[in-house]
Tab-separated table of C-alpha atoms in Angstrom:
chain	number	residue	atom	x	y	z
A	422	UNK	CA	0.000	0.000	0.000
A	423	UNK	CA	1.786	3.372	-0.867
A	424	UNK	CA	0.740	4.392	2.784
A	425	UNK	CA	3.549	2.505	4.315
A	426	UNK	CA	6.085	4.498	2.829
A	427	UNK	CA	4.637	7.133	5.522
A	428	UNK	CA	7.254	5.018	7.943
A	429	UNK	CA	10.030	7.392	6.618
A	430	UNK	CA	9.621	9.848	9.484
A	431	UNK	CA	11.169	12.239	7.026
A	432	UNK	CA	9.381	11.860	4.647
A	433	UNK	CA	6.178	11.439	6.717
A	434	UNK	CA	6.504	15.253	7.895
A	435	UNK	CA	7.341	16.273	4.539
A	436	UNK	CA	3.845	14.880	2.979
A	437	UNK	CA	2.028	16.456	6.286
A	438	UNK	CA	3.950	19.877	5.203
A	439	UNK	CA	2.866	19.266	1.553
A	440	UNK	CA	-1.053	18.835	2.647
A	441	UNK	CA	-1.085	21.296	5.457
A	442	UNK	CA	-0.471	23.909	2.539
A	443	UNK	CA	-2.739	22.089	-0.187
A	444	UNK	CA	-5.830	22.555	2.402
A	445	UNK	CA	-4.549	26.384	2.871
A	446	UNK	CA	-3.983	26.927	-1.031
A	447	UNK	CA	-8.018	25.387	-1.842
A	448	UNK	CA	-9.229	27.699	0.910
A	449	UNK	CA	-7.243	30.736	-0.823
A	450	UNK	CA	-9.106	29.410	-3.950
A	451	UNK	CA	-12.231	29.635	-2.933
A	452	UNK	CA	-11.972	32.947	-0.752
A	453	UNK	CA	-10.519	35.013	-3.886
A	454	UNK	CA	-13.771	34.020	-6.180
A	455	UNK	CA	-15.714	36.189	-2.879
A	456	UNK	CA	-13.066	38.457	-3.261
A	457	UNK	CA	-13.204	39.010	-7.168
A	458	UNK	CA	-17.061	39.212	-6.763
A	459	UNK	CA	-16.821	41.851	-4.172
A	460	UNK	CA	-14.243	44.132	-5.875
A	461	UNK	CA	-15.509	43.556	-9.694
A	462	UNK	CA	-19.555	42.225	-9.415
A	463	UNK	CA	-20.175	40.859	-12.584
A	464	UNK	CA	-16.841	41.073	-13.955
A	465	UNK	CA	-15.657	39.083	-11.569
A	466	UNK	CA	-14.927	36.302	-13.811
A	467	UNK	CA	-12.536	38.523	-16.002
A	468	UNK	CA	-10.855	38.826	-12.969
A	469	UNK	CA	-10.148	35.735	-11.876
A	470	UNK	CA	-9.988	34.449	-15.851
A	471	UNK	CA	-6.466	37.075	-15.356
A	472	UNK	CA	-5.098	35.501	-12.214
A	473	UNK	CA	-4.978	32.447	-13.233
A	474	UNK	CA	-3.261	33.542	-16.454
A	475	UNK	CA	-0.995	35.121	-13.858
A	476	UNK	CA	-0.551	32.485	-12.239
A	477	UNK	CA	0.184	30.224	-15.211
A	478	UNK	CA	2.661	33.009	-16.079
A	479	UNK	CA	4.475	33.103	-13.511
A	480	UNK	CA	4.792	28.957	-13.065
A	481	UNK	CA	6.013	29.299	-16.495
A	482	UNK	CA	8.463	31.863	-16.204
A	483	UNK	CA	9.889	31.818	-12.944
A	484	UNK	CA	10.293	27.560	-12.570
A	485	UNK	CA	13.104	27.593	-14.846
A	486	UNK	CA	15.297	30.354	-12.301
A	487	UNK	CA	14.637	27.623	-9.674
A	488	UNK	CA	17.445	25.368	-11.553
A	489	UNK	CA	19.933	28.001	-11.910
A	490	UNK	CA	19.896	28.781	-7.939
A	491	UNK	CA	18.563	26.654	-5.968
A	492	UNK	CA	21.500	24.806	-5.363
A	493	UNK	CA	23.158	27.549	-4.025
A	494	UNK	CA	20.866	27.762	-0.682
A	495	UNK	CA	19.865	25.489	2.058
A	496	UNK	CA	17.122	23.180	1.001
A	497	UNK	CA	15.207	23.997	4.726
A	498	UNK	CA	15.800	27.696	4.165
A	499	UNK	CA	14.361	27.633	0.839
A	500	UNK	CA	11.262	25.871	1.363
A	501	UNK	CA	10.720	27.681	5.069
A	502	UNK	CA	11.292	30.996	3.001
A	503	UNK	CA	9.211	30.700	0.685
A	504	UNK	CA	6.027	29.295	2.622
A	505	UNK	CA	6.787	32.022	4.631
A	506	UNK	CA	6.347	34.830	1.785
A	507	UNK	CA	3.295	32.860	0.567
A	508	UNK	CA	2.093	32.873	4.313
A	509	UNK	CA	2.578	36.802	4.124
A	510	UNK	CA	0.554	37.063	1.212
A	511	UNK	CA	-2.226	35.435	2.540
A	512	UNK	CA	-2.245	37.723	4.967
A	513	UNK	CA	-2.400	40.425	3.277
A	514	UNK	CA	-5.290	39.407	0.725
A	515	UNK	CA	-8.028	40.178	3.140
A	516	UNK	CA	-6.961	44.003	3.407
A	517	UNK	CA	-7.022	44.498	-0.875
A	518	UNK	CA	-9.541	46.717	-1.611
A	519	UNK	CA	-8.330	47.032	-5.418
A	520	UNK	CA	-8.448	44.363	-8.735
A	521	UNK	CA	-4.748	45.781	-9.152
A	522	UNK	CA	-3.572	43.903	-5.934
A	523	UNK	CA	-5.432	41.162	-6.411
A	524	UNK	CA	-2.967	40.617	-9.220
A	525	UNK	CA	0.145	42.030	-7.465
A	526	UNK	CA	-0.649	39.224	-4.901
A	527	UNK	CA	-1.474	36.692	-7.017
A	528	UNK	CA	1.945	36.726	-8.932
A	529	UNK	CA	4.072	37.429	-5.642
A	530	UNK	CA	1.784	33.813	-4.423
A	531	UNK	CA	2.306	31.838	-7.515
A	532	UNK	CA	6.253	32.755	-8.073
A	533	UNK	CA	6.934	31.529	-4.659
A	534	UNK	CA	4.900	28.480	-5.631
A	535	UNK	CA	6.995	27.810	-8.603
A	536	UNK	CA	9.861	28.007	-6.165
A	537	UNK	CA	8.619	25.857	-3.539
A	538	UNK	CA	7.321	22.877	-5.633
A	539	UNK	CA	9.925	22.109	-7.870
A	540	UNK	CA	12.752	22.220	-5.178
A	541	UNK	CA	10.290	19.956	-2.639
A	542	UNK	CA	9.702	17.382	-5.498
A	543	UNK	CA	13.542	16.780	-5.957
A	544	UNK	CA	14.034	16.647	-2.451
A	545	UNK	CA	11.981	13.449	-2.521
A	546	UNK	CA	14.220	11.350	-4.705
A	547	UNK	CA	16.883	12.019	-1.876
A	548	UNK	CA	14.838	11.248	0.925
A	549	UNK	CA	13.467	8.101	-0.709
A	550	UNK	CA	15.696	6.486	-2.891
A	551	UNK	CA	14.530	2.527	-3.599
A	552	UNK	CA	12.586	3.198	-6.555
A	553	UNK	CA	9.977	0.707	-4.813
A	554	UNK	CA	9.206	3.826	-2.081
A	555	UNK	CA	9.676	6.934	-4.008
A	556	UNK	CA	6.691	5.406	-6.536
A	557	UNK	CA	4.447	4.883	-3.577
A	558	UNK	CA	5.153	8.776	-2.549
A	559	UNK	CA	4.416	9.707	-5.624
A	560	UNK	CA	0.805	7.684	-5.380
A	561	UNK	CA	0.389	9.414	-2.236
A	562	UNK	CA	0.749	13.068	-3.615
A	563	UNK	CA	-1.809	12.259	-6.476
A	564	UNK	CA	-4.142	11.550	-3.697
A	565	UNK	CA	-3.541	14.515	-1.302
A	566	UNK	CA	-4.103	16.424	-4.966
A	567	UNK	CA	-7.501	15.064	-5.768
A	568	UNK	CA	-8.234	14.669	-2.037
A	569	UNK	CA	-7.543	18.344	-1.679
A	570	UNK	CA	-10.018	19.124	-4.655
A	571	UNK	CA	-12.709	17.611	-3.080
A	572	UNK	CA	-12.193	18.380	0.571
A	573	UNK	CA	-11.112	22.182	0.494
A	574	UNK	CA	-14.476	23.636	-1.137
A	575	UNK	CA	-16.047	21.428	1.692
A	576	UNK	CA	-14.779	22.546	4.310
A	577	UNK	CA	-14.672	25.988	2.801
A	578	UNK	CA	-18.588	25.775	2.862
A	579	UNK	CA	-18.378	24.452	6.471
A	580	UNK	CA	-16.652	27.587	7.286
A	581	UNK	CA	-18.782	30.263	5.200
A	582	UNK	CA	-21.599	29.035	7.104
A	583	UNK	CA	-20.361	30.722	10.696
A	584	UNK	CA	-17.948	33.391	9.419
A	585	UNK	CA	-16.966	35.236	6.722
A	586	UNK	CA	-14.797	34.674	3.437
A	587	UNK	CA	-11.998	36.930	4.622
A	588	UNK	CA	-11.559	34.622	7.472
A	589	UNK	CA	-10.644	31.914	4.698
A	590	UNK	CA	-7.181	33.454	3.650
A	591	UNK	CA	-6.641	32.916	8.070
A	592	UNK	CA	-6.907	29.487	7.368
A	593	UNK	CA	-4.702	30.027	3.998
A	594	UNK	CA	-2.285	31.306	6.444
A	595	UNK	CA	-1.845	28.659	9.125
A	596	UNK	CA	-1.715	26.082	6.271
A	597	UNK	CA	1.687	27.691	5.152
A	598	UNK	CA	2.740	28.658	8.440
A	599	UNK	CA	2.182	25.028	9.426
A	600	UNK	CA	3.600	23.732	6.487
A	601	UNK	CA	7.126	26.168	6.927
A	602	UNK	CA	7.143	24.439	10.498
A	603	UNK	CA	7.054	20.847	9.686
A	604	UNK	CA	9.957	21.276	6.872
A	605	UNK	CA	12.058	23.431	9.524
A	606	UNK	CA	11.545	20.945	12.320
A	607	UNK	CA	13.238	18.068	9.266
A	608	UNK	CA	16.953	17.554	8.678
A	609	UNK	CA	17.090	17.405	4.624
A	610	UNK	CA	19.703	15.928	2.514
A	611	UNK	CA	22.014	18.273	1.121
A	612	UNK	CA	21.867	20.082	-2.079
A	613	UNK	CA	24.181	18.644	-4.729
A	614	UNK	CA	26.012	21.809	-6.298
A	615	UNK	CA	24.762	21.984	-10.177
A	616	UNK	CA	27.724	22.706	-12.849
A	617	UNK	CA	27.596	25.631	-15.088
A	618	UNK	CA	26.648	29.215	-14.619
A	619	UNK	CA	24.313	31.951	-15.848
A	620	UNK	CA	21.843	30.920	-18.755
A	621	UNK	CA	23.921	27.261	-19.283
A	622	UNK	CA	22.070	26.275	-15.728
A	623	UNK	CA	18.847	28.362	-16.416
A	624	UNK	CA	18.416	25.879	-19.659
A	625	UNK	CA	19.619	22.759	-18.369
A	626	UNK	CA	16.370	21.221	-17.027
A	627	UNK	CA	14.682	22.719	-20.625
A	628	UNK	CA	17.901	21.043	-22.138
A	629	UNK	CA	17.274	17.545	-20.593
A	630	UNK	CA	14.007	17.519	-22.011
A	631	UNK	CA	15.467	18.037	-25.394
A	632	UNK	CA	17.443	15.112	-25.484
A	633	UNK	CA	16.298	12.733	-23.314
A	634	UNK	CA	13.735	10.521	-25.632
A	635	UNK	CA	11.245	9.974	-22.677
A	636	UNK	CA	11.264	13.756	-21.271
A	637	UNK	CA	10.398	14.585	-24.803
A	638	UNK	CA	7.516	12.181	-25.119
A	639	UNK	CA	6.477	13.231	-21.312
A	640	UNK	CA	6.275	16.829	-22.659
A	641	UNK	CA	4.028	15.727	-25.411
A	642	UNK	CA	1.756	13.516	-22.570
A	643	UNK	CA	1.152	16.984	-20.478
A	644	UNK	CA	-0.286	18.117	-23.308
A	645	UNK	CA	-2.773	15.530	-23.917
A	646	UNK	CA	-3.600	15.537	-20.320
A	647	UNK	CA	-3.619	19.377	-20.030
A	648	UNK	CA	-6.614	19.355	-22.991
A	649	UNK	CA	-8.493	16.785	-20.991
A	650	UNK	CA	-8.436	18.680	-17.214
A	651	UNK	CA	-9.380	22.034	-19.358
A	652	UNK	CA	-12.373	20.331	-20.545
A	653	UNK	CA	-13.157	19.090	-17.008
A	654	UNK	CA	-12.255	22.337	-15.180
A	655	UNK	CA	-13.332	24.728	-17.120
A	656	UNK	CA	-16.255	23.327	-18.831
A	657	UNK	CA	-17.924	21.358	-16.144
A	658	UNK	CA	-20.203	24.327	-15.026
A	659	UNK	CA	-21.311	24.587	-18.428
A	660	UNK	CA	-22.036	21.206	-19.196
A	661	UNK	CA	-24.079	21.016	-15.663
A	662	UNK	CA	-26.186	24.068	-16.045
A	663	UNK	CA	-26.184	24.850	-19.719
A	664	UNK	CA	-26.462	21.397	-21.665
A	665	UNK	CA	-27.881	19.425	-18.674
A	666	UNK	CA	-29.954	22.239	-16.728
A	667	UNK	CA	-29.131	21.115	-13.446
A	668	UNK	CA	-28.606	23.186	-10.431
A	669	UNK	CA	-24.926	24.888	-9.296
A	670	UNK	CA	-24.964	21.884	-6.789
A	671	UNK	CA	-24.364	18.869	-9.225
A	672	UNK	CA	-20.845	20.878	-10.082
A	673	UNK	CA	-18.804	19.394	-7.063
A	674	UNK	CA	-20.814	15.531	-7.877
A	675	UNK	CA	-19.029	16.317	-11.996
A	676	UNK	CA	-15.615	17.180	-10.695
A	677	UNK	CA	-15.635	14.646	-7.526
A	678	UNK	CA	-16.704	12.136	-10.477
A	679	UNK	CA	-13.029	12.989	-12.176
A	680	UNK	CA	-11.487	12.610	-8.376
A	681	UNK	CA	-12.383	9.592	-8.030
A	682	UNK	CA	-10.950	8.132	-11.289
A	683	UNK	CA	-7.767	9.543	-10.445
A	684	UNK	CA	-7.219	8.583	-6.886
A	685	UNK	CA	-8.669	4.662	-7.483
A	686	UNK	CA	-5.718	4.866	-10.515
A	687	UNK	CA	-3.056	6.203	-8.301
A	688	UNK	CA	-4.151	3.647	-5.140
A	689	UNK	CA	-4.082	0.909	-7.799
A	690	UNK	CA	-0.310	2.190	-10.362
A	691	UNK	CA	2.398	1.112	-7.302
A	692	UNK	CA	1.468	-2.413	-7.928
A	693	UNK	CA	0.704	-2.440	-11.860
A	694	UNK	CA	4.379	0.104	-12.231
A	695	UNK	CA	5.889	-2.840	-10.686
A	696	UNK	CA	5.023	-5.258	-13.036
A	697	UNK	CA	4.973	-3.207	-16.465
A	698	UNK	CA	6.596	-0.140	-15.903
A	699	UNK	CA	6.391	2.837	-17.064
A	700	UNK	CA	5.853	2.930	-20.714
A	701	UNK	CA	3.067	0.752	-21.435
A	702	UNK	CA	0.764	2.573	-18.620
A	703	UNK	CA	1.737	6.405	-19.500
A	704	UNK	CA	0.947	5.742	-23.519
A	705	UNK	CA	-1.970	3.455	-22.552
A	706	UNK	CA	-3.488	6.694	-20.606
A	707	UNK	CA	-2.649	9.107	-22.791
A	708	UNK	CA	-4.186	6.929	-26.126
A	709	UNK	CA	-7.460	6.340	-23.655
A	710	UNK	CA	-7.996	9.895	-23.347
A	711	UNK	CA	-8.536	9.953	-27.209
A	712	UNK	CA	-11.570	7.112	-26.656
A	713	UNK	CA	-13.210	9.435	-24.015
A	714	UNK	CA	-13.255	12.285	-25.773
A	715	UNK	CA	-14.910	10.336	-28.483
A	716	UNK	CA	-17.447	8.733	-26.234
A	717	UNK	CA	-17.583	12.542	-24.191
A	718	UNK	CA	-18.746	13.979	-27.829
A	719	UNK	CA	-21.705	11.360	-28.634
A	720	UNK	CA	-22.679	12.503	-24.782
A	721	UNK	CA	-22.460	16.284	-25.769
A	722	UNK	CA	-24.429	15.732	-29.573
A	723	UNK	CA	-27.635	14.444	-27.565
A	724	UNK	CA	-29.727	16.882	-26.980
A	725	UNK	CA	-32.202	14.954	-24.292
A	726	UNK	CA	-32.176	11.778	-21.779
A	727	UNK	CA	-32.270	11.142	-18.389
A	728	UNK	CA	-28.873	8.896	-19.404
A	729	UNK	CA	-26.753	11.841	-19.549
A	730	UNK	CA	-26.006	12.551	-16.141
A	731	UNK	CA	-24.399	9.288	-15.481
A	732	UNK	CA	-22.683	9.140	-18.616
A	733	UNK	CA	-21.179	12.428	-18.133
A	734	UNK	CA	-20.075	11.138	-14.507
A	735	UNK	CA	-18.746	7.902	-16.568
A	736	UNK	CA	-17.037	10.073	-18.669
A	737	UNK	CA	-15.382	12.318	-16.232
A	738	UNK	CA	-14.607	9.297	-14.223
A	739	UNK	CA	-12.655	7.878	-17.110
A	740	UNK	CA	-10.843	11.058	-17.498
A	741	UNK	CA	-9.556	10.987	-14.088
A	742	UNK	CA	-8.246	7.306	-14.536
A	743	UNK	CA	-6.388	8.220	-18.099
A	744	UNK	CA	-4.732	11.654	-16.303
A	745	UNK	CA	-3.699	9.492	-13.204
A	746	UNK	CA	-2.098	6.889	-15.520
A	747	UNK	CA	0.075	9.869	-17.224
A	748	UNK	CA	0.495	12.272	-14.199
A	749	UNK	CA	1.758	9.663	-11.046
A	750	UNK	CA	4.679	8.293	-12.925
A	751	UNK	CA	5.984	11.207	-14.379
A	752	UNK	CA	8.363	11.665	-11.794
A	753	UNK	CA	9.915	8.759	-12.258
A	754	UNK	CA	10.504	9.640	-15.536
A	755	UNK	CA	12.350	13.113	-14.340
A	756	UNK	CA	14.233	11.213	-11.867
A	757	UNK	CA	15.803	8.072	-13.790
A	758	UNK	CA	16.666	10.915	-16.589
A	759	UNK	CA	18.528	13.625	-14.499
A	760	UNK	CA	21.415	12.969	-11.510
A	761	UNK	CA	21.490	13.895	-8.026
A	762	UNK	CA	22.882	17.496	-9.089
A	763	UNK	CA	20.227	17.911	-12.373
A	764	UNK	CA	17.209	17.080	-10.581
A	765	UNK	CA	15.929	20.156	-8.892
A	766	UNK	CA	16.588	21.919	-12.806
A	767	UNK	CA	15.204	18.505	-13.973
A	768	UNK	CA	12.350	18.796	-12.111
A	769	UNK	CA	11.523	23.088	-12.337
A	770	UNK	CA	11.455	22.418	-16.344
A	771	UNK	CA	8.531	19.831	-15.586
A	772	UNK	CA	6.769	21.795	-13.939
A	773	UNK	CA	7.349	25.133	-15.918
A	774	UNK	CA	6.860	23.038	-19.571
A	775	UNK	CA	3.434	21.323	-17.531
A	776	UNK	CA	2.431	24.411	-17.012
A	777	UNK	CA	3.007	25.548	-20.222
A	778	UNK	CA	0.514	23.426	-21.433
A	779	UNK	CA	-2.279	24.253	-19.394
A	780	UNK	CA	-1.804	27.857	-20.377
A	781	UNK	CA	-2.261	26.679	-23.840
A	782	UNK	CA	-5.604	24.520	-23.029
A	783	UNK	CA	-7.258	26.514	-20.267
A	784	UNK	CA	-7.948	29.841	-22.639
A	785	UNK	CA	-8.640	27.055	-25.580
A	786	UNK	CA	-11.195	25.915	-23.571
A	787	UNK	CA	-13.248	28.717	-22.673
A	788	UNK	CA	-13.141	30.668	-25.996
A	789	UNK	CA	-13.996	28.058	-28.182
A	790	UNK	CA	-16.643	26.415	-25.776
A	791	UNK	CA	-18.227	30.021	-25.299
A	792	UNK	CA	-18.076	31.415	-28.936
A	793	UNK	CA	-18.819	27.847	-30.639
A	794	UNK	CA	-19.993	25.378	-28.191
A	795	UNK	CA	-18.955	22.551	-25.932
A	796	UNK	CA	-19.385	20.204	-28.671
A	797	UNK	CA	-16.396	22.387	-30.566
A	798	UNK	CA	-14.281	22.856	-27.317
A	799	UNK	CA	-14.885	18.850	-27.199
A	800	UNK	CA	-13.645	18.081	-30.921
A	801	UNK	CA	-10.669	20.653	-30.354
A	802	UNK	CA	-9.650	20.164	-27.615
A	803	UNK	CA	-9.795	15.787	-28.211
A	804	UNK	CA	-7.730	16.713	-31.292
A	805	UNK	CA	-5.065	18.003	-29.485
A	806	UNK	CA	-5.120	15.038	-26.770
A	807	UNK	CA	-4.848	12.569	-29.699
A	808	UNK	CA	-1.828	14.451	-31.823
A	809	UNK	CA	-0.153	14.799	-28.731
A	810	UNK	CA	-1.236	11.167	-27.471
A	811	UNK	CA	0.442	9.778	-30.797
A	812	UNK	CA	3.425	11.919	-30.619
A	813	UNK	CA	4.536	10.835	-27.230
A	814	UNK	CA	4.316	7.320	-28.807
A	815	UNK	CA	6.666	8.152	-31.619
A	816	UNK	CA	9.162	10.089	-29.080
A	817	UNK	CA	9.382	7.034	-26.676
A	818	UNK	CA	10.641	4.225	-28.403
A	819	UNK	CA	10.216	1.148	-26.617
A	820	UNK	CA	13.691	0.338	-27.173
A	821	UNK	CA	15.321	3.119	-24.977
A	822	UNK	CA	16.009	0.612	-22.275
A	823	UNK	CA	18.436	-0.918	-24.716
A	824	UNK	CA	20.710	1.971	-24.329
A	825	UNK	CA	21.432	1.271	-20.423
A	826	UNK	CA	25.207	0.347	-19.636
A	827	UNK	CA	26.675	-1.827	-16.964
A	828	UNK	CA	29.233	0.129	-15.203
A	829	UNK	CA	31.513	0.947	-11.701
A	830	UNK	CA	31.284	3.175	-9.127
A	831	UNK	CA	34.772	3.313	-6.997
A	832	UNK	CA	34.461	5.561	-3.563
A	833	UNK	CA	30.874	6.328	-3.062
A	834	UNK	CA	29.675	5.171	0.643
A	835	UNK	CA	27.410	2.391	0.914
A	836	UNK	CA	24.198	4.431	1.690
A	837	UNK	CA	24.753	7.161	-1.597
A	838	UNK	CA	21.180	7.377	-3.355
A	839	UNK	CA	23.102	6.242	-6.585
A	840	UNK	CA	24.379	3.299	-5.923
A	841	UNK	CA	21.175	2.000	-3.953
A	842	UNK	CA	20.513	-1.435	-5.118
A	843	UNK	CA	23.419	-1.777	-6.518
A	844	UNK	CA	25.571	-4.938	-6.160
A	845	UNK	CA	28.906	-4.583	-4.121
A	846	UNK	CA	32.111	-5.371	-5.903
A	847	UNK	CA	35.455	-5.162	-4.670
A	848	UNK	CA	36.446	-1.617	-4.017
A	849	UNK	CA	32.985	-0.146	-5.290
A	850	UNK	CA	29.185	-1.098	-6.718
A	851	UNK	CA	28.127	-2.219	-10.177
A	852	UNK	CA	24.457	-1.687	-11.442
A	853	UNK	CA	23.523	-0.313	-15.020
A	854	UNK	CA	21.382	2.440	-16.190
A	855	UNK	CA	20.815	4.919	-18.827
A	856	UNK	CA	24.076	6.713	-19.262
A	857	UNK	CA	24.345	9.539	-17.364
A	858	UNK	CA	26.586	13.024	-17.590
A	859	UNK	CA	27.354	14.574	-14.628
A	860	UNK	CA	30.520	13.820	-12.088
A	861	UNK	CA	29.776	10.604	-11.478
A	862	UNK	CA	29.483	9.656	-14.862
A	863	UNK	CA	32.344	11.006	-17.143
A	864	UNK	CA	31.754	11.556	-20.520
A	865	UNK	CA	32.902	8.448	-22.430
């Protein structure tokens, strides 16, 4: 079960950290929709429609610095840092009074985001090295992410009902001020120092996409799974009010419908990773999201029957599954590709060339669903998931394990990261793997 990896008392506070400041991030969610409504009225979905193109800005642009200087700070003074500047700016949301700071806020939130997450996802590899464990943490985090989708605007209501929405951004507050506690109280592995300087390190994570066959073909799968979640995030309302004529309350049923996919996926990938690996479960995902866009257009052609409801959940549901499939072993991918001192670079690019995509998707979304119709935003938006699906199949050949070398590591201690599982020879550890070029691999 990937709960037993929670035995890693590192790693244990580390995941409490990461879901102390997912529960304070929903609430923030929720509490700036008030906000926007309160400063703007009925333009308060322009509003918002900008912040999160802010916010996708600033994951996009700012991710990539992490690489180039991360490794020159503490790990625990990097992460405390910068849930403490997103803890300050939660405390300063309730006090806006203009749209202007709304966005000033937003972008000050989301670059310290773009910090925080890529340098905490390759501290993880460190702190969990047997492959076996550091898939079972990466199940976990796909649950505290669809957990946290479900739960927050829950207990958000809970909390509307006995005070107001300012309050929320308190409870956005304590979640980073909690979370900047737990990774202060934790002794982290140290940094490995990157090589290179100035825009050589600002690329290299960008870099290691470009010639690493399966970061290429993962860049390609975040694009078929960013045009599914657009479809399910931003068109959801619309196909619950609109095409089905259901109340505002069915919304959270759609979207826990997608939830649910994911998380039985991610409870269920440990075990299946194990046995198949990687390959054969990301493609599989990504080609399945082609199917339910298919079946999700038949759904949005009929124009009447009771049926539609639960097909739409069915649908949704599936979607879930085929984004789990892609998104839970994608760090694995990132971490057998880069070494110990690549990762954190490795690892920013992912998130900032993610990203990337859903700034694509998200705007395709709601201007050709609003100016053309969801059954246009559907055939679009499945186009893209099935060019993108077929690419990544193309850029990952399935002979790439053939390129792995047996090799010798002389003078690393018995409990390095690299050499775990390796088999002791004299003097040193032999194991094999994708050729690597950083110090402990010279270039041969």
């Amino acid at each position: 079960m990937p709960a037993t990896v929670l035995r890693n008392r590192t790693y244990r506070r580390l995941f409490c950290a990461q879901v102390v400041a997912l529960v304070g991030t929903g609430l923030a969610t929720v509490a700036l929709g008030l906000l926007a409504y309160d400063l703007a009225g009925a333009d308060a979905g322009a509003v918002l429609g900008t912040a999160l193109a802010i916010k996708m800005t600033a994951y996009v642009a700012i991710a990539p610095l992490v690489g180039a200087f991360a490794d020159r700070l503490p790990r625990r003074a990097l992460l405390v840092g910068t849930d403490l500047l997103r803890a300050g700016v939660a405390a300063a949301l309730p006090f806006v009074d203009q749209v202007w700071q709304v966005y000033v806020l937003v972008f000050a939130l989301q670059s310290a985001s773009a910090v925080f997450t890529p340098a905490f996802q390759a501290l993880i590899p460190d702190v969990l090295p047997e492959e076996r464990d550091y898939t079972r943490a990466l199940s976990l985090a796909r649950l505290a992410y669809d957990l946290e989708s479900l739960f927050s605007p829950a207990l958000a209501a809970a909390l509307l009902s006995v005070v107001s929405y300012h309050r929320l951004f308190t409870g956005t507050l304590f979640g980073f001020l909690a979370s900047a506690a737990l990774v202060a109280s934790t002794a982290l592995p140290r940094t490995v120092p990157q090589r290179g300087r100035g825009y050589a390190k600002v690329t290299a994570g960008a870099r290691l996409f470009r010639t690493v066959p399966e970061l290429r073909a993962l860049l390609a799968l975040n694009l078929a799974v960013a045009a599914a979640s657009a479809l399910v995030t931003v068109d959801s309302v619309v196909y619950v009010r609109d095409f089905l004529g259901l109340p505002a309350s069915v919304v959270p049923l759609v979207l826990g419908a997608y939830g649910a996919g994911s998380m039985a996926v991610a409870l269920a990938l440990p075990r299946v990773l194990e046995r198949t690996g990687d390959r054969p479960v990301m493609l599989r995902g990504a080609l399945l999201l082609g199917v339910v866009f298919a079946a999700t257009g038949a759904i949005t052609a009929a124009r009447s029957g009771s049926w539609r409801l639960p097909a739409l959940l069915a649908a949704w549901c599936a979607f879930g599954a085929a984004c789990s499939m892609v998104l839970t072993p994608a760090g694995r991918l990132v971490r057998r590709a880069a070494s110990e001192g690549q990762r954190t670079a490795a690892f920013a690019a992912q998130f900032s060339l993610s990203h990337s995509c859903w700034l694509l998707t998200y705007p395709l979304a709601g201007w050709v669903g609003a100016t053309a119709g969801l059954g246009a935003a559907v055939a679009v938006l499945g186009a893209v998931a099935c060019c993108a699906a077929v690419a990544a199949v193309r850029l990952w050949p399935a002979t790439v394990r053939a390129a792995e070398v047996e090799h010798e590591h002389v003078g690393l201690a018995a409990d390095h990261p690299h050499v775990s599982g390796a088999a002791a020879v004299p003097g040193g550890w032999r194991h094999r793997h994708r050729h690597l070029r950083d110090g402990l691999h010279p270039a041969t």
